[in-house]
Every structure is written in C-alpha cells, then in structure tokens.
C-alpha cells in the first residue's frame, strides 16, 4: 500500500467515532421523513402543514404549499435534503475531518513531522482528498439508505420513483464536494483546528443565510447566486429526476477551484513553528 493511501487510512481512523456518530444521525433524520409524511395525512396533509407555517419558515424549508400539493410525496421527501439539519450534519462531517487533518496537524506538529520524512506535500494533500471523497460518498449513500429504509418501513401514501434517487444523490455529492473544496482552502490557510472550523462554519452559515434571505427580501435577491445553496435543487431531482447542467457545473467548479487553491496555499506556505 502506498504512503498516500496509508495516510488516508490513518486520517479516517482518527475521526472514525465522531464520523460514525454523525452518519447515524444523518441516517435517522432521513429515515423519519417518510414516517412523518404518513403521520400528517399524506400529500394533502403535508401541503396544509406547510401552508400553516409563516413565510420565513417556508423559506427555511425551501418550499411552498402549492408545490407540496402538486409534487406529493417526492416533494415532501426532498425537504430531507434541504432542511437546515441536513446541512448541519453534512457540514459537521466534512469540517471535522478536513480541519483536523490539515490545520489540526499544523497545530499539533504532526504535519511538520510527516514532511520532515521526505513525504511530498502533494502526497499529503492527495491523501486528505482521497479520505474526503470517500467520506462524501459514504455520507450520500447513508442519506439515500435512510430515506429508502424509511419508505419501506413507513409505506407513506403517494407515488415515488426510486430511479430519481440517483440524480438526487449526484447533486448532493456535488454540493458536499463544493463545501469540501472550500473547507480545504480555509484549512490550508488556518493555523489551528478551531480557526479552520470557525472559518468553514462561517462560510456555510453565510451561504445559507444569503440563500434564505434572497427568497424573502427583494433587496437581497440579486445576491442569491453568491450562495452555493442557490445551485442545490434536490426537489427537481427527486420529483422529475433532472439535474440542472448549470448548477452541476457551478458546484463542481467551486469544489475544483477551491480545492486547487487550497493545494497551492498548502504547497507554498511556511508551516507554523
């Protein structure tokens, strides 16, 4: 096994307990979505429930009662991908892994020790990237598995096309890939774990708030495209099985550009003493 893969395995093992705990939370969150759909009376009950919410809460859920009434079960289940708790859980998984494996190792001196043993900075960075991509794939798989298990157990009313889970998984992967790229850049710039997590959390929160306010406040609407969540539309994927080419390209480009910028910073910066 190459040194790069050995480093990837070490990174995954170090954060295994915390990552597993967050993945369990992600599975359970998606699992209960179909169960809740039945408890509120199916598609019509869901539409009535959403209609009773203030506009601000509808914006947080990124949905409208008319949309729920037309889209039925698939429309409701798409909330499982756009709910703030989903964003919190997935962002926490990525931030903990990335910030600990780069900025955290700056802080502890582990990075300096590794680089003193003739291991190239490129190998170190690629090992982190491999671990991150694996975790993203697992997180998406757990999300889908939780929803499918919930549907099988709860048997909610309404039609649902399981084939649409594939494009939904794809666009979810792209969102997490974009967040991971930005987190890599911010972690490469930071000197400590707390600093890197703070910057990454700030990016996620600001991006979410911009997307949220752009749906409520006309003055903020022009700034909506600044947010990465502006390009994440799981409802269309889950209901129609479509993925916007523009959205896919933007999310992929953000991940690649930010990740490449992170490598440039990591390769050229002086390590903390």
Coordinates of C-alpha atoms in Angstrom, one line a residue:
X1 CA 0.0 0.0 0.0
X2 CA 1.4 3.4 -1.0
X3 CA 2.2 6.1 1.6
X4 CA -0.6 8.2 0.3
X5 CA -3.2 5.5 1.0
X6 CA -1.7 4.8 4.4
X7 CA -2.1 8.4 5.3
X8 CA -5.7 8.4 4.1
X9 CA -6.4 5.4 6.2
X10 CA -4.8 7.0 9.3
X11 CA -7.0 10.1 8.8
X12 CA -10.2 8.1 8.6
X13 CA -9.3 6.0 11.6
X14 CA -8.6 9.1 13.8
X15 CA -12.0 10.6 13.3
X16 CA -13.9 7.3 12.9
X17 CA -16.0 7.6 16.1
X18 CA -17.2 11.1 15.5
X19 CA -17.9 10.5 11.8
X20 CA -19.9 7.4 12.6
X21 CA -22.0 9.2 15.2
X22 CA -22.8 12.0 12.7
X23 CA -23.6 9.4 10.0
X24 CA -26.0 7.6 12.3
X25 CA -27.7 11.0 13.0
X26 CA -27.9 11.6 9.2
X27 CA -29.5 8.1 8.6
X28 CA -32.1 8.6 11.4
X29 CA -33.0 12.1 10.1
X30 CA -33.7 10.8 6.6
X31 CA -35.4 7.6 8.0
X32 CA -38.1 9.6 9.9
X33 CA -39.1 11.8 6.9
X34 CA -41.4 9.1 5.3
X35 CA -42.8 8.3 8.7
X36 CA -43.7 11.9 9.3
X37 CA -45.4 12.1 5.9
X38 CA -47.9 9.4 7.0
X39 CA -48.5 11.0 10.4
X40 CA -49.6 14.3 9.0
X41 CA -52.1 12.8 6.4
X42 CA -50.1 12.2 3.3
X43 CA -49.6 14.8 0.5
X44 CA -52.6 16.9 1.3
X45 CA -51.8 17.0 5.0
X46 CA -48.2 18.0 4.2
X47 CA -49.5 20.8 2.0
X48 CA -51.8 22.1 4.7
X49 CA -49.0 21.8 7.3
X50 CA -46.6 23.9 5.1
X51 CA -49.4 26.4 4.4
X52 CA -49.8 27.0 8.1
X53 CA -46.2 27.9 8.5
X54 CA -45.1 31.6 8.4
X55 CA -43.3 32.6 5.1
X56 CA -40.0 32.7 6.9
X57 CA -40.2 29.1 7.9
X58 CA -41.3 28.1 4.4
X59 CA -38.2 29.8 3.1
X60 CA -36.0 27.8 5.6
X61 CA -37.6 24.6 4.2
X62 CA -37.2 26.0 0.7
X63 CA -40.8 25.0 -0.3
X64 CA -44.3 26.3 -0.8
X65 CA -47.7 24.7 0.0
X66 CA -48.7 24.9 -3.7
X67 CA -45.6 23.0 -4.6
X68 CA -46.3 20.4 -1.9
X69 CA -49.9 19.9 -3.1
X70 CA -48.7 19.2 -6.7
X71 CA -45.5 17.3 -6.1
X72 CA -46.9 15.0 -3.4
X73 CA -44.6 12.5 -1.5
X74 CA -41.5 13.2 -3.5
X75 CA -41.8 16.9 -2.9
X76 CA -42.1 16.4 0.8
X77 CA -39.2 13.9 0.9
X78 CA -37.0 16.5 -0.9
X79 CA -37.1 18.6 2.4
X80 CA -34.9 15.9 3.8
X81 CA -32.1 17.2 1.5
X82 CA -32.8 20.9 2.0
X83 CA -33.6 21.0 5.8
X84 CA -31.1 23.0 7.9
X85 CA -30.4 19.9 10.0
X86 CA -29.2 18.1 6.9
X87 CA -26.8 20.9 6.1
X88 CA -25.6 21.0 9.7
X89 CA -24.9 17.2 9.9
X90 CA -23.2 17.0 6.5
X91 CA -21.1 20.2 7.1
X92 CA -20.1 18.9 10.5
X93 CA -18.8 15.7 9.0
X94 CA -16.7 17.5 6.4
X95 CA -15.5 20.3 8.7
X96 CA -14.3 17.9 11.4
X97 CA -12.4 15.7 9.0
X98 CA -10.8 18.4 6.9
X99 CA -10.0 20.9 9.6
X100 CA -8.5 18.3 11.9
X101 CA -6.4 16.7 9.1
X102 CA -4.8 19.9 7.9
X103 CA -5.0 22.8 10.3
X104 CA -5.2 20.4 13.3
X105 CA -1.9 18.7 12.2
X106 CA -0.3 22.1 11.7
X107 CA -1.2 22.9 15.3
X108 CA -0.1 19.6 16.8
X109 CA 3.1 19.4 14.8
X110 CA 2.2 16.2 13.1
X111 CA 2.3 17.8 9.7
X112 CA 5.8 19.1 10.3
X113 CA 7.0 15.7 11.3
X114 CA 5.4 14.0 8.3
X115 CA 7.0 16.5 5.9
X116 CA 10.4 16.1 7.5
X117 CA 10.4 12.4 6.4
X118 CA 10.7 13.2 2.7
X119 CA 7.0 12.9 2.1
X120 CA 6.0 15.3 -0.6
X121 CA 3.3 18.0 0.1
X122 CA 1.5 16.7 -2.9
X123 CA 1.1 13.2 -1.4
X124 CA 0.0 14.7 1.9
X125 CA -2.7 16.8 0.3
X126 CA -3.9 14.0 -2.0
X127 CA -4.2 11.6 1.0
X128 CA -6.6 14.1 2.6
X129 CA -8.5 14.5 -0.7
X130 CA -9.0 10.7 -1.0
X131 CA -10.3 10.5 2.6
X132 CA -12.7 13.4 2.0
X133 CA -14.1 11.9 -1.3
X134 CA -14.6 8.6 0.4
X135 CA -16.5 10.2 3.3
X136 CA -18.7 12.2 0.9
X137 CA -19.6 9.1 -1.0
X138 CA -20.5 7.3 2.3
X139 CA -22.5 10.3 3.6
X140 CA -24.5 10.4 0.4
X141 CA -25.1 6.6 0.5
X142 CA -26.2 6.8 4.1
X143 CA -28.6 9.6 3.3
X144 CA -30.2 7.6 0.5
X145 CA -30.2 4.4 2.6
X146 CA -32.0 6.2 5.4
X147 CA -34.7 7.6 3.1
X148 CA -35.3 4.2 1.3
X149 CA -35.4 2.4 4.7
X150 CA -38.0 4.9 6.0
X151 CA -40.1 4.5 2.9
X152 CA -40.1 0.7 3.2
X153 CA -40.9 0.8 6.9
X154 CA -43.5 3.6 6.8
X155 CA -45.1 2.9 3.5
X156 CA -46.3 6.5 3.1
X157 CA -49.1 7.4 0.7
X158 CA -48.2 8.7 -2.7
X159 CA -46.1 7.6 -5.7
X160 CA -42.3 7.7 -5.6
X161 CA -39.9 6.9 -8.3
X162 CA -36.8 5.3 -6.8
X163 CA -34.8 5.9 -10.0
X164 CA -34.9 9.6 -9.1
X165 CA -32.7 8.9 -6.1
X166 CA -29.7 8.6 -8.4
X167 CA -29.7 12.2 -9.8
X168 CA -30.6 13.4 -6.2
X169 CA -27.5 11.6 -4.9
X170 CA -25.4 13.1 -7.7
X171 CA -26.4 16.7 -7.0
X172 CA -26.0 16.1 -3.2
X173 CA -22.5 14.8 -3.9
X174 CA -21.7 17.9 -5.9
X175 CA -22.9 20.2 -3.0
X176 CA -20.7 18.3 -0.5
X177 CA -17.8 18.4 -2.9
X178 CA -18.1 22.2 -3.2
X179 CA -18.2 22.6 0.6
X180 CA -15.2 20.3 0.9
X181 CA -13.2 22.3 -1.6
X182 CA -13.8 25.5 0.3
X183 CA -13.1 23.8 3.6
X184 CA -9.7 22.5 2.2
X185 CA -8.8 26.0 1.2
X186 CA -9.7 27.6 4.5
X187 CA -8.0 24.8 6.5
X188 CA -4.8 25.3 4.4
X189 CA -4.9 29.0 5.3
X190 CA -5.6 28.4 9.1
X191 CA -3.0 27.6 11.8
X192 CA -5.3 25.8 14.3
X193 CA -8.3 23.5 14.2
X194 CA -10.6 26.0 15.9
X195 CA -9.7 28.7 13.4
X196 CA -10.3 26.4 10.4
X197 CA -13.6 25.2 11.8
X198 CA -14.7 28.7 12.6
X199 CA -14.0 29.9 9.0
X200 CA -15.6 26.9 7.5
X201 CA -18.7 27.3 9.7
X202 CA -18.9 30.9 8.8
X203 CA -18.8 30.2 5.1
X204 CA -21.6 27.6 5.4
X205 CA -23.8 29.8 7.6
X206 CA -23.3 33.0 5.5
X207 CA -24.0 31.0 2.3
X208 CA -27.2 29.6 3.8
X209 CA -28.4 32.9 5.2
X210 CA -27.9 34.6 1.8
X211 CA -29.9 31.9 0.1
X212 CA -32.6 32.1 2.8
X213 CA -32.9 35.9 2.7
X214 CA -32.8 36.0 -1.1
X215 CA -36.1 34.2 -1.1
X216 CA -37.7 36.6 1.3
X217 CA -36.2 40.0 0.7
X218 CA -36.1 41.6 -2.8
X219 CA -33.1 43.7 -1.8
X220 CA -31.0 40.5 -1.2
X221 CA -32.4 38.5 -4.2
X222 CA -29.7 39.7 -6.6
X223 CA -27.0 38.3 -4.2
X224 CA -28.6 34.8 -4.2
X225 CA -26.2 33.4 -6.8
X226 CA -23.3 34.1 -4.4
X227 CA -24.5 31.2 -2.2
X228 CA -23.6 27.6 -3.1
X229 CA -27.1 26.6 -1.9
X230 CA -28.6 28.6 -4.7
X231 CA -27.3 25.9 -7.1
X232 CA -28.6 23.0 -5.0
X233 CA -32.1 21.9 -6.1
X234 CA -32.9 18.4 -4.7
X235 CA -36.6 18.9 -5.2
X236 CA -36.3 18.9 -9.0
X237 CA -34.0 15.9 -8.9
X238 CA -36.3 13.9 -6.6
X239 CA -39.5 14.8 -8.3
X240 CA -38.5 15.0 -12.0
X241 CA -35.2 13.1 -12.0
X242 CA -33.4 16.1 -13.6
X243 CA -30.3 17.9 -12.7
X244 CA -29.6 21.4 -13.9
X245 CA -26.4 21.4 -16.0
X246 CA -25.6 24.9 -14.9
X247 CA -26.0 24.0 -11.2
X248 CA -23.9 20.9 -11.6
X249 CA -21.1 22.8 -13.4
X250 CA -21.1 25.6 -10.8
X251 CA -20.9 23.3 -7.8
X252 CA -18.2 21.1 -9.4
X253 CA -16.2 24.2 -10.4
X254 CA -16.4 25.6 -6.9
X255 CA -15.1 22.4 -5.5
X256 CA -12.2 22.1 -8.0
X257 CA -11.1 25.7 -7.9
X258 CA -11.3 26.0 -4.1
X259 CA -9.5 22.6 -3.7
X260 CA -6.8 23.6 -6.2
X261 CA -6.3 26.9 -4.4
X262 CA -6.1 25.0 -1.2
X263 CA -3.3 22.9 -2.6
X264 CA -1.5 26.0 -3.9
X265 CA -1.6 27.5 -0.4
X266 CA -0.6 24.2 1.3
X267 CA 2.3 23.7 -1.1
X268 CA 3.8 27.2 -0.7
X269 CA 3.0 28.3 2.8
X270 CA 5.5 28.2 5.7
X271 CA 4.4 25.7 8.3
X272 CA 3.8 27.1 11.8
X273 CA 6.8 26.5 14.1

